Coordinates of N, CA and C in Angstrom, one line a residue:
X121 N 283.3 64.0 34.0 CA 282.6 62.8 34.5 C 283.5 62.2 35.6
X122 N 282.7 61.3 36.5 CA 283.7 60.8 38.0 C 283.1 59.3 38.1
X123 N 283.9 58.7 38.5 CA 283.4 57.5 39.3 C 282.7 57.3 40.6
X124 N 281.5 57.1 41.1 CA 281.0 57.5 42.5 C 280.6 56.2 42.9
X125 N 281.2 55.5 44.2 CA 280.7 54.4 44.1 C 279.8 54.4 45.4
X126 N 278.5 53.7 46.3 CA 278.2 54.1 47.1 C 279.5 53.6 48.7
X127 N 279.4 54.6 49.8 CA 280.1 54.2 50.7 C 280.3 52.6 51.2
X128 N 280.8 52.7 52.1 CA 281.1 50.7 52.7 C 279.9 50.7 53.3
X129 N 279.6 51.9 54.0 CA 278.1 51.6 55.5 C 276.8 51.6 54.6
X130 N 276.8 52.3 53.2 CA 275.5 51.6 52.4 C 275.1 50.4 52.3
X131 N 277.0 49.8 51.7 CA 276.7 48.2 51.7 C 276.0 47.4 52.9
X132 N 276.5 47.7 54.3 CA 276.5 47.2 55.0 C 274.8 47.0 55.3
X133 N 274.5 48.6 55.2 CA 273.3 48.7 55.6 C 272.4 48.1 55.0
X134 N 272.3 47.8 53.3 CA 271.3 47.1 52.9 C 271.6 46.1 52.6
X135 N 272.5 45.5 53.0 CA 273.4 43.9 52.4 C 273.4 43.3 53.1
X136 N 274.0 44.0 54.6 CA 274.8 43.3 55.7 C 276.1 42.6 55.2
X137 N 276.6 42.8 54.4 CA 278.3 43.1 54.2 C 279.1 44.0 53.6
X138 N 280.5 44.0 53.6 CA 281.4 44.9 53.6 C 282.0 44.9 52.3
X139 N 282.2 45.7 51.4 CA 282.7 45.4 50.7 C 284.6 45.6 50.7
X140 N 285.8 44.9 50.3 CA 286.9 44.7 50.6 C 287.9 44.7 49.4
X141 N 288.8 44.8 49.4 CA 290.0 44.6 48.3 C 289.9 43.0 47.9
X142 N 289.1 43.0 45.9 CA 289.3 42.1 45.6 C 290.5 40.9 45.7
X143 N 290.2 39.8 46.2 CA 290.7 38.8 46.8 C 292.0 38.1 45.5
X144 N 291.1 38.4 44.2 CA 292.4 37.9 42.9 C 293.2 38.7 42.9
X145 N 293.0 39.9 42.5 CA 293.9 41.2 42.2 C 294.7 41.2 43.3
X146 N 294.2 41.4 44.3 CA 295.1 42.0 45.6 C 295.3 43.4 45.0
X147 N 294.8 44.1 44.5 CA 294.9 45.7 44.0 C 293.6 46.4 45.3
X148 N 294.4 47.4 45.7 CA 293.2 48.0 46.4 C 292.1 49.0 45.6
X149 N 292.9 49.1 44.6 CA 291.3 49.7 43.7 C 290.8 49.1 43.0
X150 N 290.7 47.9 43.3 CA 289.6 46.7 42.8 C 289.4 46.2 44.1
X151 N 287.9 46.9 44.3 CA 286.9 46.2 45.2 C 285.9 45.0 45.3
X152 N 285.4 44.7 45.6 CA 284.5 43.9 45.6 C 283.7 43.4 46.7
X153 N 282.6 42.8 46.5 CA 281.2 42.5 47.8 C 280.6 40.9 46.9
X154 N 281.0 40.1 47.8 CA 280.1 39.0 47.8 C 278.9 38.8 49.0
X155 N 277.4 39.0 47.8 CA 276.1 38.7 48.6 C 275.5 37.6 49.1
X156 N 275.6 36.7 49.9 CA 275.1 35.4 50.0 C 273.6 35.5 49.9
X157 N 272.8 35.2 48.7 CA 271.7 34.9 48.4 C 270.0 34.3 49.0
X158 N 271.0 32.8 49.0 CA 270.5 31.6 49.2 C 271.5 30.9 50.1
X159 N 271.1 29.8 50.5 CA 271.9 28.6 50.4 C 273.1 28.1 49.2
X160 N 272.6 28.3 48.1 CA 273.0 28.1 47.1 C 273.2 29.2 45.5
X161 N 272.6 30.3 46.5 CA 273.2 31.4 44.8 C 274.2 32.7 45.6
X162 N 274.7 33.5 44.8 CA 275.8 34.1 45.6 C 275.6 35.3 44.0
X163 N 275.7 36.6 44.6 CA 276.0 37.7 44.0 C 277.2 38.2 44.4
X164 N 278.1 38.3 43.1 CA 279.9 38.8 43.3 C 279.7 40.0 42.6
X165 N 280.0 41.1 42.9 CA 280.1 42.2 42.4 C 281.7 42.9 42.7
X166 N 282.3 43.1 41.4 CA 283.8 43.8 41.4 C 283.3 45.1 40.7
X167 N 284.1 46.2 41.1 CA 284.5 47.4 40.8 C 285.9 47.9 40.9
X168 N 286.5 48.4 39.5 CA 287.8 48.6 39.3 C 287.6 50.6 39.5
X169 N 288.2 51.4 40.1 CA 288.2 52.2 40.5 C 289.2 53.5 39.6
X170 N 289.8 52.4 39.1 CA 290.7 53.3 37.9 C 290.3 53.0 36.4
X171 N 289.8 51.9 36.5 CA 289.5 51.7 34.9 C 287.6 51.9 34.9
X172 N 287.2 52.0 35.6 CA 285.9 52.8 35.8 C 284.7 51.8 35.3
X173 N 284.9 49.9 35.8 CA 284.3 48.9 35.3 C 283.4 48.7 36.6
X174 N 282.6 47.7 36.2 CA 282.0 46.9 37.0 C 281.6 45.6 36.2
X175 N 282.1 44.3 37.1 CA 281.0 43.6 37.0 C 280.5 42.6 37.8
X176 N 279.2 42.4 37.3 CA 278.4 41.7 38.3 C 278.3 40.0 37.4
X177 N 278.1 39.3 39.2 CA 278.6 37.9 38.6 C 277.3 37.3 39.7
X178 N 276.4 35.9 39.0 CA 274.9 35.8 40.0 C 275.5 34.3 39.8
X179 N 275.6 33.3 40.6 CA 275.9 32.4 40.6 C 274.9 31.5 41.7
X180 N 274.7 30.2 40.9 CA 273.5 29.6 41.5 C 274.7 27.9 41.9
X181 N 274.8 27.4 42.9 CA 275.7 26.7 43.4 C 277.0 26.7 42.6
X182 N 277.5 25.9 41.9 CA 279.1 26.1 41.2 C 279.0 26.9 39.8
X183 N 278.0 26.8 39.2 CA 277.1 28.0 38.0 C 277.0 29.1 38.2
X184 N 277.9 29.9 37.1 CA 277.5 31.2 37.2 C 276.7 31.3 35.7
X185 N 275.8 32.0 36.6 CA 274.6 32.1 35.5 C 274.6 33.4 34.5
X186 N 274.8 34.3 35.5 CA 275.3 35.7 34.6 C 276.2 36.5 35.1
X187 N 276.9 36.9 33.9 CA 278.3 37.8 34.0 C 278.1 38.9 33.1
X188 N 278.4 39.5 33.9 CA 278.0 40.8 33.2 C 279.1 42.2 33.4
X189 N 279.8 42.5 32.3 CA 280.8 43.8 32.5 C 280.6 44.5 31.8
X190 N 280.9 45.7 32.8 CA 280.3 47.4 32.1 C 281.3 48.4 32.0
X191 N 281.8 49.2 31.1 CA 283.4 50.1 31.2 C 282.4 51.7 31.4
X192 N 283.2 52.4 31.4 CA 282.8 53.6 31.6 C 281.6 54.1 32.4
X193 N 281.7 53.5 33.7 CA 280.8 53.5 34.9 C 280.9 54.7 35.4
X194 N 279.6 55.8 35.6 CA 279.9 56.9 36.6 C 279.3 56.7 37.5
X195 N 278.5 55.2 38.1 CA 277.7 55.7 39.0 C 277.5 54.2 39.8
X196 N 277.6 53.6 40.8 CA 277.0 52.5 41.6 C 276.7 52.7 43.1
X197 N 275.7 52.7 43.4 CA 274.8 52.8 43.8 C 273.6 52.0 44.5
X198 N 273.1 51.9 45.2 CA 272.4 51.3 46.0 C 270.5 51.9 46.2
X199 N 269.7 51.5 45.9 CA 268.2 52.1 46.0 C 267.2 51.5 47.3
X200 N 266.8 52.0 48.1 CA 265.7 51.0 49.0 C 264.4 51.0 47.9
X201 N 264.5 49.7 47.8 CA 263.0 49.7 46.7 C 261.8 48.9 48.4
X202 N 260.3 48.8 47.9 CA 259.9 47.7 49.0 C 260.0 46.4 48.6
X203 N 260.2 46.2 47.5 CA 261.1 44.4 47.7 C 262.7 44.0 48.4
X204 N 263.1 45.5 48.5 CA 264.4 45.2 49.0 C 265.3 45.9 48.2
X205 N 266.5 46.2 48.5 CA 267.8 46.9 47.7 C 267.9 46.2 46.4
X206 N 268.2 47.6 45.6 CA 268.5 47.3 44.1 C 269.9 48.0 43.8
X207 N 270.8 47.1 43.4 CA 272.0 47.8 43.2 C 271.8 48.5 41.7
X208 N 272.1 49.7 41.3 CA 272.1 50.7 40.2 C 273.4 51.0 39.6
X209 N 273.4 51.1 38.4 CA 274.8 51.2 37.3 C 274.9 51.6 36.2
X210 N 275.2 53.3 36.3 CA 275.3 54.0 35.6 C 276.1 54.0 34.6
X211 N 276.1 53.7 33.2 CA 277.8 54.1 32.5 C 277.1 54.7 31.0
X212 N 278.0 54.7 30.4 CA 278.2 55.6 29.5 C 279.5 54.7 28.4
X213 N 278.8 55.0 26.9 CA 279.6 54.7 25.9 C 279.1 54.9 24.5
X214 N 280.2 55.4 23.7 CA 279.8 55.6 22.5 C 278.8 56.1 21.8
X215 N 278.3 57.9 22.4 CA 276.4 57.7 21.4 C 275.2 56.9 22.5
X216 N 275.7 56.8 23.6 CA 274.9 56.0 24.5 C 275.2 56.2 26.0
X217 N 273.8 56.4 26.6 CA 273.8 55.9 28.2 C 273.2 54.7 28.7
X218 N 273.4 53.8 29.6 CA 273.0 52.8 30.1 C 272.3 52.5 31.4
X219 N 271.8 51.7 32.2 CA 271.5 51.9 33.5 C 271.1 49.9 33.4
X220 N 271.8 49.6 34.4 CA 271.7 48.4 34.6 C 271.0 48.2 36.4
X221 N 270.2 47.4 36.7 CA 269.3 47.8 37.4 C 269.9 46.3 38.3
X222 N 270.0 45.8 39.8 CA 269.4 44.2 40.0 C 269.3 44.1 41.3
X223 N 268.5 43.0 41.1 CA 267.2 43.4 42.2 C 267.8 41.9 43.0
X224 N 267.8 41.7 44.1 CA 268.2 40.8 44.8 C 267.1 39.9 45.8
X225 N 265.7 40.4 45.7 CA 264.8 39.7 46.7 C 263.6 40.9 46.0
X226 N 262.6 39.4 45.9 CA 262.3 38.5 46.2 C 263.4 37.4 45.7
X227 N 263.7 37.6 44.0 CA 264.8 37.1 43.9 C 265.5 37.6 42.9
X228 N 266.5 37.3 42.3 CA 267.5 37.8 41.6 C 266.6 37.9 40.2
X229 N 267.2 39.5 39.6 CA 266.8 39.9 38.5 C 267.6 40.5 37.8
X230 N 267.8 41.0 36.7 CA 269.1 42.3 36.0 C 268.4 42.5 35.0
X231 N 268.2 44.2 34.6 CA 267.3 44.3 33.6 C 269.1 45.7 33.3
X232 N 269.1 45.4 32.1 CA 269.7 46.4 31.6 C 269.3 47.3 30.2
X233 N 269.1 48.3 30.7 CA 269.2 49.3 29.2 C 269.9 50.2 28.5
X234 N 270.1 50.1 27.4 CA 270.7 51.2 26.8 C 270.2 51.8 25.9
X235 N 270.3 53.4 26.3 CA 269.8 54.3 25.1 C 270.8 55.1 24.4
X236 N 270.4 55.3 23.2 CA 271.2 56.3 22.0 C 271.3 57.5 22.8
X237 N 272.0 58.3 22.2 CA 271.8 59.7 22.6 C 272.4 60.8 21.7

């Protein structure tokens, strides 16, 4: 199993930003992309590159509304849906695969599943 995360020019291309060396860590394999939403909500998304996490963080002015961390990630990813890009998040644990789905426009959504296996 591997970590695949999509390139920077995916981001760019359906985001219109870059993703960079998270700003706390200062570790270059902890990435991250902040989405400006709104005016007022903001999608933070970190990816740890060795420890094989993600998480996503939806914050609606100084509220963060949902936090969400995932370990044993093989997959992030980017979808053109016709509402607009859905970032995708593959992982894996225990007896189980998952796929965390979130949708950014019209507006923010996260549907996550997990199946036995």
């Amino acid at each position: 199993m591997e970590f695949v995360v999509a390139e920077d020019e995916v981001w760019l291309s359906a985001f219109g930003v870059l993703p960079h060396t998270e700003a706390v860590s200062g570790d270059h394999l902890v990435r991250e992309v902040r989405l400006p939403l709104s005016e007022s909500e903001e999608l933070h998304v970190t990816w740890d590159l060795t420890a094989w996490s993600v998480r996503v963080r939806y914050s609606r002015a100084s509220d963060v509304i949902v936090d969400v961390y995932r370990e044993q990630v093989s997959l992030v990813t980017i979808d053109d849906h016709r509402s607009g890009p859905v970032l995708e998040v593959d992982y894996h644990a225990e007896g189980g695969r998952g796929r965390m789905s979130v949708r950014t426009r019209p507006a923010f959504a996260l549907a996550d599943t997990f199946l036995r296996t």
